[in-house]
């Protein structure tokens, strides 16, 4: 059964390889066409070469195509995945440093506060324009948005179109991840009841209750075991288990204190709770290193196999697409309007 699955931001060297691994591993989605769309032709070509090599290596029947034309990529699409960064790392740097000049210190600046607002103002117009185009060329398509701030972007798309939009994050898998939860509790993964009920918004969501299969309350065990001050604070005072907790601090100003003196540059400074403010110099090094690795794999300088690529374990979109296609009765944590 073949579908057209479009990735807006398909030139990403960190996200697209994980997605392509998941697609080639999906038996249900074989014979589908993966359309990579990006405004950066070089990155797009690298991802095309990598995807084509991966398809050949795994004997997959997937097809891959590329375009820099967004409307073309959306035409006849069944599913659309959005993962873009308007303004790139330079804009992200402004999101961190401009609020800092006025005494607002945040470690990531992609969700709330002045940095989150600026990020939303860059992305909302682009994403709203995209769903309006989608209404014209593929009105029945589903959109899965990974672009931060996820709730704001999804709300804007839903409020301004009739397109079905779901917000996702790599954190979304945690309530269904027995390995992650078992490590917090101190038991074997098979003893955890999942998926755990969760609520909240992206980057500020919490598990409401967590039980072991023998009936014990896992929250009590986490309280006794955890040394994480954020986890303990919210478990003891609110009775919920925060996940993606490093993002949680940005939603509570009293948790956003520096441990180093601010001298005009916030990036790289230590904050409370072991957090370090994102540093675009380090981020650029990380991206460049991964881009070089991916490009070498794409042109055949390095070997390419599923084992080399990131597992994509935290990326749920392919599982959700499969569930929609087969009308499975499964539970996933997503961002959507109440």
mmCIF file of C-alpha atoms in Angstrom:
data_model
loop_
_atom_site.group_PDB
_atom_site.id
_atom_site.type_symbol
_atom_site.label_atom_id
_atom_site.label_comp_id
_atom_site.label_asym_id
_atom_site.label_seq_id
_atom_site.Cartn_x
_atom_site.Cartn_y
_atom_site.Cartn_z
ATOM 1 C CA UNK A 1 0.000 0.000 0.000
ATOM 2 C CA UNK A 2 1.651 3.215 -1.137
ATOM 3 C CA UNK A 3 1.236 6.723 0.238
ATOM 4 C CA UNK A 4 2.842 10.074 -0.393
ATOM 5 C CA UNK A 5 4.632 11.264 2.724
ATOM 6 C CA UNK A 6 6.129 14.746 2.538
ATOM 7 C CA UNK A 7 8.829 16.045 4.866
ATOM 8 C CA UNK A 8 8.976 19.847 5.011
ATOM 9 C CA UNK A 9 12.521 20.521 6.147
ATOM 10 C CA UNK A 10 13.642 17.294 4.509
ATOM 11 C CA UNK A 11 17.232 18.490 4.170
ATOM 12 C CA UNK A 12 17.835 18.089 7.901
ATOM 13 C CA UNK A 13 20.892 15.934 8.552
ATOM 14 C CA UNK A 14 19.766 15.118 12.096
ATOM 15 C CA UNK A 15 16.035 14.428 11.686
ATOM 16 C CA UNK A 16 15.618 13.030 8.168
ATOM 17 C CA UNK A 17 18.075 10.098 8.528
ATOM 18 C CA UNK A 18 16.135 8.852 11.562
ATOM 19 C CA UNK A 19 12.853 9.167 9.680
ATOM 20 C CA UNK A 20 14.210 7.339 6.657
ATOM 21 C CA UNK A 21 15.387 4.490 8.856
ATOM 22 C CA UNK A 22 11.892 4.193 10.334
ATOM 23 C CA UNK A 23 10.290 4.304 6.884
ATOM 24 C CA UNK A 24 12.458 1.537 5.428
ATOM 25 C CA UNK A 25 11.775 -0.581 8.527
ATOM 26 C CA UNK A 26 7.996 -0.181 8.131
ATOM 27 C CA UNK A 27 6.485 -3.086 6.204
ATOM 28 C CA UNK A 28 3.157 -1.291 5.966
ATOM 29 C CA UNK A 29 4.590 1.783 4.245
ATOM 30 C CA UNK A 30 6.566 -0.010 1.549
ATOM 31 C CA UNK A 31 5.776 1.244 -1.971
ATOM 32 C CA UNK A 32 5.214 4.727 -0.527
ATOM 33 C CA UNK A 33 6.869 7.841 -1.921
ATOM 34 C CA UNK A 34 8.868 9.990 0.480
ATOM 35 C CA UNK A 35 9.035 13.556 -0.799
ATOM 36 C CA UNK A 36 11.819 15.632 0.746
ATOM 37 C CA UNK A 37 11.207 19.376 0.523
ATOM 38 C CA UNK A 38 13.719 22.015 1.631
ATOM 39 C CA UNK A 39 14.932 25.454 0.593
ATOM 40 C CA UNK A 40 18.591 24.367 0.867
ATOM 41 C CA UNK A 41 19.380 22.493 -2.353
ATOM 42 C CA UNK A 42 22.742 21.152 -1.157
ATOM 43 C CA UNK A 43 21.348 19.622 2.012
ATOM 44 C CA UNK A 44 18.392 18.327 0.056
ATOM 45 C CA UNK A 45 20.650 16.560 -2.422
ATOM 46 C CA UNK A 46 22.697 14.991 0.390
ATOM 47 C CA UNK A 47 19.546 13.614 2.006
ATOM 48 C CA UNK A 48 18.350 12.334 -1.358
ATOM 49 C CA UNK A 49 21.615 10.450 -1.925
ATOM 50 C CA UNK A 50 21.566 9.082 1.622
ATOM 51 C CA UNK A 51 17.935 7.986 1.320
ATOM 52 C CA UNK A 52 18.513 6.348 -2.043
ATOM 53 C CA UNK A 53 21.532 4.422 -0.720
ATOM 54 C CA UNK A 54 19.580 3.322 2.350
ATOM 55 C CA UNK A 55 16.687 2.110 0.203
ATOM 56 C CA UNK A 56 19.073 0.138 -2.009
ATOM 57 C CA UNK A 57 20.950 -1.326 0.978
ATOM 58 C CA UNK A 58 17.751 -2.573 2.612
ATOM 59 C CA UNK A 59 16.024 -3.705 -0.602
ATOM 60 C CA UNK A 60 13.127 -1.448 0.289
ATOM 61 C CA UNK A 61 10.423 -0.644 -2.240
ATOM 62 C CA UNK A 62 10.171 2.947 -1.039
ATOM 63 C CA UNK A 63 10.628 5.731 -3.548
ATOM 64 C CA UNK A 64 12.230 9.070 -2.709
ATOM 65 C CA UNK A 65 11.968 12.377 -4.514
ATOM 66 C CA UNK A 66 13.012 15.951 -3.762
ATOM 67 C CA UNK A 67 11.815 19.449 -4.507
ATOM 68 C CA UNK A 68 12.379 23.021 -3.376
ATOM 69 C CA UNK A 69 8.795 23.857 -4.363
ATOM 70 C CA UNK A 70 6.524 23.534 -1.350
ATOM 71 C CA UNK A 71 3.233 23.386 -3.245
ATOM 72 C CA UNK A 72 4.638 20.640 -5.453
ATOM 73 C CA UNK A 73 5.649 18.652 -2.372
ATOM 74 C CA UNK A 74 2.198 19.045 -0.819
ATOM 75 C CA UNK A 75 0.236 18.086 -3.930
ATOM 76 C CA UNK A 76 -1.434 14.674 -3.470
ATOM 77 C CA UNK A 77 0.262 14.196 -0.090
ATOM 78 C CA UNK A 78 -1.382 11.835 2.385
ATOM 79 C CA UNK A 79 0.843 12.780 5.320
ATOM 80 C CA UNK A 80 3.018 15.846 5.897
ATOM 81 C CA UNK A 81 5.774 16.096 8.510
ATOM 82 C CA UNK A 82 7.038 19.582 9.367
ATOM 83 C CA UNK A 83 10.441 20.137 10.984
ATOM 84 C CA UNK A 84 11.787 23.551 10.059
ATOM 85 C CA UNK A 85 13.929 26.277 11.638
ATOM 86 C CA UNK A 86 13.218 29.699 10.173
ATOM 87 C CA UNK A 87 16.301 31.861 10.638
ATOM 88 C CA UNK A 88 18.487 28.925 11.642
ATOM 89 C CA UNK A 89 20.968 29.042 14.505
ATOM 90 C CA UNK A 90 21.503 32.803 14.240
ATOM 91 C CA UNK A 91 17.853 33.501 14.979
ATOM 92 C CA UNK A 92 17.948 31.007 17.857
ATOM 93 C CA UNK A 93 20.924 32.929 19.256
ATOM 94 C CA UNK A 94 18.831 36.111 19.247
ATOM 95 C CA UNK A 95 16.035 34.245 21.055
ATOM 96 C CA UNK A 96 18.485 33.515 23.868
ATOM 97 C CA UNK A 97 20.521 36.708 24.008
ATOM 98 C CA UNK A 98 17.957 39.490 23.494
ATOM 99 C CA UNK A 99 15.797 38.499 26.524
ATOM 100 C CA UNK A 100 18.993 38.046 28.575
ATOM 101 C CA UNK A 101 19.826 41.745 28.124
ATOM 102 C CA UNK A 102 16.649 42.481 30.063
ATOM 103 C CA UNK A 103 17.209 39.934 32.808
ATOM 104 C CA UNK A 104 15.239 37.015 31.366
ATOM 105 C CA UNK A 105 17.437 33.918 31.497
ATOM 106 C CA UNK A 106 16.232 30.698 29.885
ATOM 107 C CA UNK A 107 18.191 27.615 28.877
ATOM 108 C CA UNK A 108 16.597 26.707 25.525
ATOM 109 C CA UNK A 109 14.208 29.509 24.501
ATOM 110 C CA UNK A 110 12.114 27.452 22.074
ATOM 111 C CA UNK A 111 8.847 27.078 23.994
ATOM 112 C CA UNK A 112 7.665 30.033 26.103
ATOM 113 C CA UNK A 113 8.818 33.434 27.291
ATOM 114 C CA UNK A 114 10.248 36.117 24.991
ATOM 115 C CA UNK A 115 12.424 33.604 23.127
ATOM 116 C CA UNK A 116 9.494 31.271 22.523
ATOM 117 C CA UNK A 117 7.345 34.172 21.338
ATOM 118 C CA UNK A 118 10.000 35.331 18.864
ATOM 119 C CA UNK A 119 10.384 31.787 17.584
ATOM 120 C CA UNK A 120 6.613 31.511 17.144
ATOM 121 C CA UNK A 121 6.477 34.801 15.257
ATOM 122 C CA UNK A 122 8.995 33.412 12.754
ATOM 123 C CA UNK A 123 7.290 30.066 12.245
ATOM 124 C CA UNK A 124 3.547 30.705 12.493
ATOM 125 C CA UNK A 125 3.286 32.679 9.200
ATOM 126 C CA UNK A 126 5.202 29.988 7.299
ATOM 127 C CA UNK A 127 3.200 27.084 8.716
ATOM 128 C CA UNK A 128 -0.166 28.814 8.306
ATOM 129 C CA UNK A 129 0.689 29.591 4.677
ATOM 130 C CA UNK A 130 1.613 25.931 4.240
ATOM 131 C CA UNK A 131 -1.691 24.542 5.568
ATOM 132 C CA UNK A 132 -3.621 26.992 3.403
ATOM 133 C CA UNK A 133 -1.743 25.618 0.393
ATOM 134 C CA UNK A 134 -2.469 22.112 1.635
ATOM 135 C CA UNK A 135 -6.192 22.895 1.759
ATOM 136 C CA UNK A 136 -6.018 23.627 -1.956
ATOM 137 C CA UNK A 137 -3.980 20.626 -3.130
ATOM 138 C CA UNK A 138 -4.465 17.875 -0.483
ATOM 139 C CA UNK A 139 -7.278 18.814 1.913
ATOM 140 C CA UNK A 140 -7.507 15.340 3.470
ATOM 141 C CA UNK A 141 -3.829 15.143 4.426
ATOM 142 C CA UNK A 142 -2.636 14.853 8.016
ATOM 143 C CA UNK A 143 0.059 17.217 9.299
ATOM 144 C CA UNK A 144 2.481 16.096 12.008
ATOM 145 C CA UNK A 145 4.364 19.086 13.351
ATOM 146 C CA UNK A 146 7.723 18.840 15.127
ATOM 147 C CA UNK A 147 8.533 22.553 14.770
ATOM 148 C CA UNK A 148 8.788 24.456 18.053
ATOM 149 C CA UNK A 149 7.009 25.993 19.786
ATOM 150 C CA UNK A 150 4.806 23.002 19.006
ATOM 151 C CA UNK A 151 1.533 24.015 20.761
ATOM 152 C CA UNK A 152 1.579 27.561 19.379
ATOM 153 C CA UNK A 153 2.362 26.452 15.844
ATOM 154 C CA UNK A 154 -0.276 23.713 15.905
ATOM 155 C CA UNK A 155 -2.920 26.045 17.321
ATOM 156 C CA UNK A 156 -2.199 28.571 14.579
ATOM 157 C CA UNK A 157 -2.527 25.929 11.856
ATOM 158 C CA UNK A 158 -5.756 24.522 13.300
ATOM 159 C CA UNK A 159 -7.327 27.942 13.859
ATOM 160 C CA UNK A 160 -6.560 29.056 10.307
ATOM 161 C CA UNK A 161 -7.434 25.942 8.298
ATOM 162 C CA UNK A 162 -9.481 22.759 8.286
ATOM 163 C CA UNK A 163 -6.393 20.562 7.998
ATOM 164 C CA UNK A 164 -5.931 17.808 10.593
ATOM 165 C CA UNK A 165 -2.861 18.780 12.647
ATOM 166 C CA UNK A 166 -1.062 16.854 15.388
ATOM 167 C CA UNK A 167 1.912 18.155 17.356
ATOM 168 C CA UNK A 168 4.730 15.785 18.251
ATOM 169 C CA UNK A 169 8.090 15.888 20.004
ATOM 170 C CA UNK A 170 10.825 13.405 20.809
ATOM 171 C CA UNK A 171 9.558 13.728 24.402
ATOM 172 C CA UNK A 172 6.165 12.362 23.307
ATOM 173 C CA UNK A 173 7.361 8.772 23.561
ATOM 174 C CA UNK A 174 8.325 8.891 27.253
ATOM 175 C CA UNK A 175 4.951 7.860 28.793
ATOM 176 C CA UNK A 176 5.044 4.770 26.553
ATOM 177 C CA UNK A 177 8.722 3.981 27.085
ATOM 178 C CA UNK A 178 9.070 1.244 29.736
ATOM 179 C CA UNK A 179 12.875 1.324 29.568
ATOM 180 C CA UNK A 180 13.072 5.017 30.432
ATOM 181 C CA UNK A 181 10.460 4.778 33.171
ATOM 182 C CA UNK A 182 11.891 1.593 34.660
ATOM 183 C CA UNK A 183 15.262 3.271 35.085
ATOM 184 C CA UNK A 184 13.620 6.053 37.088
ATOM 185 C CA UNK A 185 11.701 3.577 39.248
ATOM 186 C CA UNK A 186 14.532 1.075 39.670
ATOM 187 C CA UNK A 187 12.730 -1.996 38.331
ATOM 188 C CA UNK A 188 12.824 -4.117 35.187
ATOM 189 C CA UNK A 189 10.968 -2.649 32.167
ATOM 190 C CA UNK A 190 8.509 -5.554 32.049
ATOM 191 C CA UNK A 191 7.209 -4.504 35.484
ATOM 192 C CA UNK A 192 5.993 -1.085 34.295
ATOM 193 C CA UNK A 193 2.403 -0.510 33.147
ATOM 194 C CA UNK A 194 2.447 1.577 29.979
ATOM 195 C CA UNK A 195 1.296 3.773 28.407
ATOM 196 C CA UNK A 196 1.080 5.963 31.503
ATOM 197 C CA UNK A 197 -1.652 8.642 31.509
ATOM 198 C CA UNK A 198 -0.185 12.066 30.765
ATOM 199 C CA UNK A 199 -1.374 15.639 30.335
ATOM 200 C CA UNK A 200 -0.041 19.120 29.706
ATOM 201 C CA UNK A 201 1.452 20.875 26.702
ATOM 202 C CA UNK A 202 4.639 20.211 24.821
ATOM 203 C CA UNK A 203 7.765 20.647 26.985
ATOM 204 C CA UNK A 204 5.548 21.069 30.054
ATOM 205 C CA UNK A 205 3.745 17.739 30.237
ATOM 206 C CA UNK A 206 3.591 15.284 33.098
ATOM 207 C CA UNK A 207 2.720 11.685 33.832
ATOM 208 C CA UNK A 208 -0.335 11.733 36.097
ATOM 209 C CA UNK A 209 0.088 8.267 37.594
ATOM 210 C CA UNK A 210 2.455 5.348 37.170
ATOM 211 C CA UNK A 211 1.811 1.832 38.409
ATOM 212 C CA UNK A 212 3.772 -1.367 38.527
ATOM 213 C CA UNK A 213 2.128 -4.573 37.382
ATOM 214 C CA UNK A 214 2.063 -5.783 40.989
ATOM 215 C CA UNK A 215 -0.087 -2.768 41.898
ATOM 216 C CA UNK A 216 2.550 -0.645 43.613
ATOM 217 C CA UNK A 217 2.640 3.118 43.140
ATOM 218 C CA UNK A 218 5.786 3.868 41.150
ATOM 219 C CA UNK A 219 5.717 7.535 42.158
ATOM 220 C CA UNK A 220 6.633 6.640 45.727
ATOM 221 C CA UNK A 221 9.560 4.571 44.490
ATOM 222 C CA UNK A 222 10.776 7.449 42.300
ATOM 223 C CA UNK A 223 10.576 9.863 45.249
ATOM 224 C CA UNK A 224 12.790 7.547 47.266
ATOM 225 C CA UNK A 225 15.228 6.948 44.416
ATOM 226 C CA UNK A 226 15.498 10.179 42.418
ATOM 227 C CA UNK A 227 18.104 12.832 43.125
ATOM 228 C CA UNK A 228 16.658 15.150 40.457
ATOM 229 C CA UNK A 229 15.387 18.276 42.267
ATOM 230 C CA UNK A 230 12.812 19.144 39.577
ATOM 231 C CA UNK A 231 11.342 15.641 39.597
ATOM 232 C CA UNK A 232 11.182 15.618 43.398
ATOM 233 C CA UNK A 233 9.723 19.142 43.576
ATOM 234 C CA UNK A 234 6.769 18.372 41.328
ATOM 235 C CA UNK A 235 6.162 14.864 42.629
ATOM 236 C CA UNK A 236 6.059 16.042 46.225
ATOM 237 C CA UNK A 237 4.107 19.274 45.697
ATOM 238 C CA UNK A 238 1.844 18.506 42.740
ATOM 239 C CA UNK A 239 1.746 14.713 42.576
ATOM 240 C CA UNK A 240 2.842 14.529 38.925
ATOM 241 C CA UNK A 241 6.006 13.261 37.241
ATOM 242 C CA UNK A 242 7.505 15.852 34.861
ATOM 243 C CA UNK A 243 9.227 14.581 31.750
ATOM 244 C CA UNK A 244 11.452 16.562 29.421
ATOM 245 C CA UNK A 245 12.048 18.256 32.760
ATOM 246 C CA UNK A 246 14.888 20.459 31.475
ATOM 247 C CA UNK A 247 12.262 22.307 29.418
ATOM 248 C CA UNK A 248 9.913 22.490 32.412
ATOM 249 C CA UNK A 249 12.065 25.076 34.150
ATOM 250 C CA UNK A 250 11.309 27.631 31.432
ATOM 251 C CA UNK A 251 7.608 27.564 32.315
ATOM 252 C CA UNK A 252 8.354 28.548 35.935
ATOM 253 C CA UNK A 253 10.426 31.745 36.299
ATOM 254 C CA UNK A 254 11.460 30.901 39.861
ATOM 255 C CA UNK A 255 13.378 27.920 38.437
ATOM 256 C CA UNK A 256 15.342 29.985 35.886
ATOM 257 C CA UNK A 257 18.257 31.174 38.005
ATOM 258 C CA UNK A 258 21.868 31.397 36.895
ATOM 259 C CA UNK A 259 24.775 29.892 38.799
ATOM 260 C CA UNK A 260 27.283 32.055 36.908
ATOM 261 C CA UNK A 261 27.397 35.807 36.511
ATOM 262 C CA UNK A 262 25.875 37.163 33.310
ATOM 263 C CA UNK A 263 28.428 39.406 31.576
ATOM 264 C CA UNK A 264 26.694 40.103 28.271
ATOM 265 C CA UNK A 265 26.589 36.576 26.824
ATOM 266 C CA UNK A 266 24.126 34.041 28.217
ATOM 267 C CA UNK A 267 25.003 31.063 26.009
ATOM 268 C CA UNK A 268 27.040 28.401 27.762
ATOM 269 C CA UNK A 269 26.405 29.692 31.294
ATOM 270 C CA UNK A 270 25.448 27.269 34.045
ATOM 271 C CA UNK A 271 21.958 27.454 35.487
ATOM 272 C CA UNK A 272 20.444 25.761 38.498
ATOM 273 C CA UNK A 273 19.651 22.048 38.446
ATOM 274 C CA UNK A 274 22.662 21.193 36.313
ATOM 275 C CA UNK A 275 21.359 22.942 33.210
ATOM 276 C CA UNK A 276 23.593 24.802 30.770
ATOM 277 C CA UNK A 277 22.211 27.447 28.417
ATOM 278 C CA UNK A 278 22.283 26.265 24.811
ATOM 279 C CA UNK A 279 25.354 27.595 23.029
ATOM 280 C CA UNK A 280 25.059 28.108 19.278
ATOM 281 C CA UNK A 281 28.819 27.716 18.836
ATOM 282 C CA UNK A 282 28.584 24.221 20.293
ATOM 283 C CA UNK A 283 25.366 23.560 18.394
ATOM 284 C CA UNK A 284 27.060 24.518 15.132
ATOM 285 C CA UNK A 285 29.961 22.159 15.860
ATOM 286 C CA UNK A 286 27.521 19.333 16.584
ATOM 287 C CA UNK A 287 25.529 19.988 13.408
ATOM 288 C CA UNK A 288 28.668 20.298 11.262
ATOM 289 C CA UNK A 289 30.074 17.038 12.625
ATOM 290 C CA UNK A 290 26.834 15.181 11.912
ATOM 291 C CA UNK A 291 26.469 16.793 8.473
ATOM 292 C CA UNK A 292 29.962 15.596 7.530
ATOM 293 C CA UNK A 293 29.188 12.074 8.717
ATOM 294 C CA UNK A 294 25.888 11.972 6.829
ATOM 295 C CA UNK A 295 27.438 13.416 3.665
ATOM 296 C CA UNK A 296 30.209 10.807 3.764
ATOM 297 C CA UNK A 297 27.587 8.061 4.071
ATOM 298 C CA UNK A 298 25.555 9.591 1.251
ATOM 299 C CA UNK A 299 28.450 9.590 -1.235
ATOM 300 C CA UNK A 300 29.810 6.208 -0.168
ATOM 301 C CA UNK A 301 32.946 7.332 1.698
ATOM 302 C CA UNK A 302 31.546 5.706 4.832
ATOM 303 C CA UNK A 303 29.565 2.511 5.107
ATOM 304 C CA UNK A 304 25.826 2.911 5.504
ATOM 305 C CA UNK A 305 23.580 0.566 7.448
ATOM 306 C CA UNK A 306 20.612 0.695 9.778
ATOM 307 C CA UNK A 307 22.950 0.051 12.696
ATOM 308 C CA UNK A 308 24.897 3.236 11.988
ATOM 309 C CA UNK A 309 21.876 5.544 11.819
ATOM 310 C CA UNK A 310 20.120 6.711 15.005
ATOM 311 C CA UNK A 311 17.311 4.333 15.952
ATOM 312 C CA UNK A 312 14.579 6.968 15.911
ATOM 313 C CA UNK A 313 13.079 5.292 18.981
ATOM 314 C CA UNK A 314 11.748 8.609 20.276
ATOM 315 C CA UNK A 315 10.095 9.539 16.961
ATOM 316 C CA UNK A 316 6.500 8.302 17.006
ATOM 317 C CA UNK A 317 5.217 9.715 13.727
ATOM 318 C CA UNK A 318 5.705 6.517 11.707
ATOM 319 C CA UNK A 319 3.906 4.447 14.360
ATOM 320 C CA UNK A 320 1.043 6.948 14.332
ATOM 321 C CA UNK A 321 0.812 6.908 10.526
ATOM 322 C CA UNK A 322 0.620 3.110 10.641
ATOM 323 C CA UNK A 323 -2.078 3.298 13.328
ATOM 324 C CA UNK A 324 -4.138 5.692 11.200
ATOM 325 C CA UNK A 325 -3.756 3.570 8.080
ATOM 326 C CA UNK A 326 -4.830 0.363 9.837
ATOM 327 C CA UNK A 327 -7.284 2.033 12.243
ATOM 328 C CA UNK A 328 -5.487 0.555 15.252
ATOM 329 C CA UNK A 329 -6.813 1.073 18.761
ATOM 330 C CA UNK A 330 -3.585 2.515 20.192
ATOM 331 C CA UNK A 331 -2.763 5.344 22.593
ATOM 332 C CA UNK A 332 -0.189 8.043 21.834
ATOM 333 C CA UNK A 333 0.772 11.272 23.560
ATOM 334 C CA UNK A 334 0.285 14.148 21.119
ATOM 335 C CA UNK A 335 -0.371 17.880 21.162
ATOM 336 C CA UNK A 336 -3.863 18.797 20.053
ATOM 337 C CA UNK A 337 -6.571 21.301 20.943
ATOM 338 C CA UNK A 338 -8.931 20.326 23.777
#
